[in-house]
Amino acid sequence: MKGKQTVWDMVRSLAVIGVVVAGIYMFIPHDDKADPTRTVDYRVETLTARRAAPYPVAAPVGLPEQWRATSVTFERKNANAWHLGFLDPQQQYVAIEQSTDASQKNLAKLTQKAAPTGRTQQVGDRAWERWDGEKYDALVRQDQGYVTVVTGTGSFEQLGAMAAALEFKQGQ
């Protein structure tokens, strides 16, 4: 008899716990439609990279608020690699990649295996090479001692908008 009583006590305890959990779930606000993308502040990393990199580091100025920075890194030991990723207003990914390694192997990595099209895209006073890829497209500029890539899932128009917003600075 005592065994049956213990089982019923456990069942009642579980039922009470279930009611409490359901109540907490119902009354604590949660947003199932919330955007899980984390936005990052890239100002400190930009200043650090501009002091350390042997080339003018590119960062956007004056982008509309709908462009959200999602990732930033500077790796001095990895060919002074600068990375700054964004989601554009259409929720497409656009990234700025810079490096002192302009090898074909590194360009394939930075452009996500896009290939040169032989065409250029004029953005302000700079001509960028258009690279076309399966998933990512890219605008590529090879300057003396470094390469700059604007790449992502966004259209060439969005990549051009990012390239137009870039400010190249060094040593601040």
PDB file of N, CA and C in Angstrom, residues 9-53:
ATOM      1  N   ASP A   9       2.024  10.265  -4.903  1.00  0.00           N
ATOM      2  CA  ASP A   9       2.684  11.490  -4.437  1.00  0.00           C
ATOM      3  C   ASP A   9       3.603  12.048  -5.522  1.00  0.00           C
ATOM      4  N   MET A  10       4.322  11.165  -6.204  1.00  0.00           N
ATOM      5  CA  MET A  10       5.213  11.599  -7.279  1.00  0.00           C
ATOM      6  C   MET A  10       4.411  12.169  -8.448  1.00  0.00           C
ATOM      7  N   VAL A  11       3.308  11.535  -8.805  1.00  0.00           N
ATOM      8  CA  VAL A  11       2.467  12.009  -9.907  1.00  0.00           C
ATOM      9  C   VAL A  11       1.918  13.395  -9.569  1.00  0.00           C
ATOM     10  N   ARG A  12       1.412  13.564  -8.330  1.00  0.00           N
ATOM     11  CA  ARG A  12       0.893  14.876  -7.933  1.00  0.00           C
ATOM     12  C   ARG A  12       1.998  15.933  -7.955  1.00  0.00           C
ATOM     13  N   SER A  13       3.176  15.593  -7.502  1.00  0.00           N
ATOM     14  CA  SER A  13       4.301  16.542  -7.494  1.00  0.00           C
ATOM     15  C   SER A  13       4.658  16.960  -8.919  1.00  0.00           C
ATOM     16  N   LEU A  14       4.704  15.995  -9.831  1.00  0.00           N
ATOM     17  CA  LEU A  14       4.994  16.307 -11.235  1.00  0.00           C
ATOM     18  C   LEU A  14       3.909  17.186 -11.833  1.00  0.00           C
ATOM     19  N   ALA A  15       2.635  16.936 -11.489  1.00  0.00           N
ATOM     20  CA  ALA A  15       1.531  17.753 -11.995  1.00  0.00           C
ATOM     21  C   ALA A  15       1.657  19.183 -11.502  1.00  0.00           C
ATOM     22  N   VAL A  16       1.998  19.362 -10.240  1.00  0.00           N
ATOM     23  CA  VAL A  16       2.177  20.709  -9.690  1.00  0.00           C
ATOM     24  C   VAL A  16       3.339  21.416 -10.392  1.00  0.00           C
ATOM     25  N   ILE A  17       4.436  20.703 -10.577  1.00  0.00           N
ATOM     26  CA  ILE A  17       5.592  21.298 -11.281  1.00  0.00           C
ATOM     27  C   ILE A  17       5.203  21.677 -12.709  1.00  0.00           C
ATOM     28  N   GLY A  18       4.444  20.820 -13.384  1.00  0.00           N
ATOM     29  CA  GLY A  18       3.981  21.109 -14.744  1.00  0.00           C
ATOM     30  C   GLY A  18       3.126  22.366 -14.801  1.00  0.00           C
ATOM     31  N   VAL A  19       2.231  22.539 -13.835  1.00  0.00           N
ATOM     32  CA  VAL A  19       1.382  23.736 -13.787  1.00  0.00           C
ATOM     33  C   VAL A  19       2.237  24.982 -13.573  1.00  0.00           C
ATOM     34  N   VAL A  20       3.206  24.896 -12.680  1.00  0.00           N
ATOM     35  CA  VAL A  20       4.086  26.042 -12.416  1.00  0.00           C
ATOM     36  C   VAL A  20       4.877  26.408 -13.671  1.00  0.00           C
ATOM     37  N   VAL A  21       5.445  25.418 -14.347  1.00  0.00           N
ATOM     38  CA  VAL A  21       6.220  25.671 -15.568  1.00  0.00           C
ATOM     39  C   VAL A  21       5.330  26.284 -16.646  1.00  0.00           C
ATOM     40  N   ALA A  22       4.135  25.753 -16.838  1.00  0.00           N
ATOM     41  CA  ALA A  22       3.201  26.304 -17.826  1.00  0.00           C
ATOM     42  C   ALA A  22       2.849  27.750 -17.481  1.00  0.00           C
ATOM     43  N   GLY A  23       2.632  28.033 -16.210  1.00  0.00           N
ATOM     44  CA  GLY A  23       2.321  29.400 -15.786  1.00  0.00           C
ATOM     45  C   GLY A  23       3.470  30.350 -16.076  1.00  0.00           C
ATOM     46  N   ILE A  24       4.673  29.917 -15.789  1.00  0.00           N
ATOM     47  CA  ILE A  24       5.842  30.752 -16.065  1.00  0.00           C
ATOM     48  C   ILE A  24       5.946  31.013 -17.563  1.00  0.00           C
ATOM     49  N   TYR A  25       5.783  29.994 -18.365  1.00  0.00           N
ATOM     50  CA  TYR A  25       5.869  30.142 -19.812  1.00  0.00           C
ATOM     51  C   TYR A  25       4.821  31.123 -20.332  1.00  0.00           C
ATOM     52  N   MET A  26       3.611  31.038 -19.795  1.00  0.00           N
ATOM     53  CA  MET A  26       2.512  31.883 -20.277  1.00  0.00           C
ATOM     54  C   MET A  26       2.675  33.337 -19.841  1.00  0.00           C
ATOM     55  N   PHE A  27       3.235  33.594 -18.668  1.00  0.00           N
ATOM     56  CA  PHE A  27       3.253  34.946 -18.142  1.00  0.00           C
ATOM     57  C   PHE A  27       4.576  35.685 -18.297  1.00  0.00           C
ATOM     58  N   ILE A  28       5.630  34.984 -18.645  1.00  0.00           N
ATOM     59  CA  ILE A  28       6.901  35.668 -18.886  1.00  0.00           C
ATOM     60  C   ILE A  28       6.958  36.007 -20.368  1.00  0.00           C
ATOM     61  N   PRO A  29       7.184  37.283 -20.692  1.00  0.00           N
ATOM     62  CA  PRO A  29       7.184  37.686 -22.097  1.00  0.00           C
ATOM     63  C   PRO A  29       8.312  37.007 -22.881  1.00  0.00           C
ATOM     64  N   HIS A  30       7.989  36.581 -24.080  1.00  0.00           N
ATOM     65  CA  HIS A  30       8.979  36.044 -25.004  1.00  0.00           C
ATOM     66  C   HIS A  30       8.491  36.350 -26.412  1.00  0.00           C
ATOM     67  N   ASP A  31       9.434  36.578 -27.282  1.00  0.00           N
ATOM     68  CA  ASP A  31       9.100  36.957 -28.648  1.00  0.00           C
ATOM     69  C   ASP A  31       9.655  35.897 -29.600  1.00  0.00           C
ATOM     70  N   ASP A  32       8.756  35.064 -30.111  1.00  0.00           N
ATOM     71  CA  ASP A  32       9.167  34.006 -31.027  1.00  0.00           C
ATOM     72  C   ASP A  32       9.649  34.564 -32.368  1.00  0.00           C
ATOM     73  N   LYS A  33       9.264  35.800 -32.688  1.00  0.00           N
ATOM     74  CA  LYS A  33       9.635  36.399 -33.967  1.00  0.00           C
ATOM     75  C   LYS A  33      10.853  37.305 -33.850  1.00  0.00           C
ATOM     76  N   ALA A  34      11.467  37.362 -32.684  1.00  0.00           N
ATOM     77  CA  ALA A  34      12.630  38.229 -32.480  1.00  0.00           C
ATOM     78  C   ALA A  34      13.790  37.784 -33.366  1.00  0.00           C
ATOM     79  N   ASP A  35      14.527  38.755 -33.852  1.00  0.00           N
ATOM     80  CA  ASP A  35      15.684  38.488 -34.693  1.00  0.00           C
ATOM     81  C   ASP A  35      16.845  38.026 -33.811  1.00  0.00           C
ATOM     82  N   PRO A  36      17.358  36.809 -34.023  1.00  0.00           N
ATOM     83  CA  PRO A  36      18.436  36.305 -33.172  1.00  0.00           C
ATOM     84  C   PRO A  36      19.811  36.850 -33.544  1.00  0.00           C
ATOM     85  N   THR A  37      19.891  37.651 -34.604  1.00  0.00           N
ATOM     86  CA  THR A  37      21.177  38.167 -35.051  1.00  0.00           C
ATOM     87  C   THR A  37      21.723  39.175 -34.053  1.00  0.00           C
ATOM     88  N   ARG A  38      22.942  38.950 -33.643  1.00  0.00           N
ATOM     89  CA  ARG A  38      23.605  39.829 -32.687  1.00  0.00           C
ATOM     90  C   ARG A  38      24.315  40.946 -33.450  1.00  0.00           C
ATOM     91  N   THR A  39      24.098  42.181 -33.039  1.00  0.00           N
ATOM     92  CA  THR A  39      24.758  43.332 -33.642  1.00  0.00           C
ATOM     93  C   THR A  39      25.995  43.671 -32.819  1.00  0.00           C
ATOM     94  N   VAL A  40      27.097  43.981 -33.511  1.00  0.00           N
ATOM     95  CA  VAL A  40      28.345  44.296 -32.822  1.00  0.00           C
ATOM     96  C   VAL A  40      28.759  45.742 -33.095  1.00  0.00           C
ATOM     97  N   ASP A  41      29.479  46.299 -32.152  1.00  0.00           N
ATOM     98  CA  ASP A  41      30.074  47.625 -32.314  1.00  0.00           C
ATOM     99  C   ASP A  41      31.505  47.399 -32.784  1.00  0.00           C
ATOM    100  N   TYR A  42      31.852  47.942 -33.931  1.00  0.00           N
ATOM    101  CA  TYR A  42      33.161  47.652 -34.517  1.00  0.00           C
ATOM    102  C   TYR A  42      34.138  48.822 -34.409  1.00  0.00           C
ATOM    103  N   ARG A  43      33.792  49.880 -33.686  1.00  0.00           N
ATOM    104  CA  ARG A  43      34.641  51.071 -33.627  1.00  0.00           C
ATOM    105  C   ARG A  43      36.008  50.793 -33.008  1.00  0.00           C
ATOM    106  N   VAL A  44      36.054  50.102 -31.879  1.00  0.00           N
ATOM    107  CA  VAL A  44      37.332  49.850 -31.209  1.00  0.00           C
ATOM    108  C   VAL A  44      38.227  48.963 -32.070  1.00  0.00           C
ATOM    109  N   GLU A  45      37.653  47.904 -32.644  1.00  0.00           N
ATOM    110  CA  GLU A  45      38.444  47.013 -33.501  1.00  0.00           C
ATOM    111  C   GLU A  45      38.965  47.748 -34.731  1.00  0.00           C
ATOM    112  N   THR A  46      38.160  48.667 -35.268  1.00  0.00           N
ATOM    113  CA  THR A  46      38.597  49.437 -36.439  1.00  0.00           C
ATOM    114  C   THR A  46      39.803  50.302 -36.080  1.00  0.00           C
ATOM    115  N   LEU A  47      39.736  50.994 -34.963  1.00  0.00           N
ATOM    116  CA  LEU A  47      40.868  51.823 -34.531  1.00  0.00           C
ATOM    117  C   LEU A  47      42.115  50.977 -34.293  1.00  0.00           C
ATOM    118  N   THR A  48      41.934  49.819 -33.659  1.00  0.00           N
ATOM    119  CA  THR A  48      43.057  48.919 -33.395  1.00  0.00           C
ATOM    120  C   THR A  48      43.674  48.435 -34.706  1.00  0.00           C
ATOM    121  N   ALA A  49      42.837  48.007 -35.638  1.00  0.00           N
ATOM    122  CA  ALA A  49      43.337  47.513 -36.926  1.00  0.00           C
ATOM    123  C   ALA A  49      44.044  48.619 -37.692  1.00  0.00           C
ATOM    124  N   ARG A  50      43.497  49.836 -37.646  1.00  0.00           N
ATOM    125  CA  ARG A  50      44.126  50.945 -38.373  1.00  0.00           C
ATOM    126  C   ARG A  50      45.495  51.295 -37.802  1.00  0.00           C
ATOM    127  N   ARG A  51      45.695  51.075 -36.532  1.00  0.00           N
ATOM    128  CA  ARG A  51      47.015  51.314 -35.930  1.00  0.00           C
ATOM    129  C   ARG A  51      47.994  50.198 -36.284  1.00  0.00           C
ATOM    130  N   ALA A  52      47.499  48.979 -36.409  1.00  0.00           N
ATOM    131  CA  ALA A  52      48.378  47.822 -36.566  1.00  0.00           C
ATOM    132  C   ALA A  52      48.611  47.388 -38.013  1.00  0.00           C
ATOM    133  N   ALA A  53      47.643  47.583 -38.884  1.00  0.00           N
ATOM    134  CA  ALA A  53      47.742  47.069 -40.255  1.00  0.00           C
ATOM    135  C   ALA A  53      48.728  47.890 -41.089  1.00  0.00           C
TER     136      ALA A  53
END
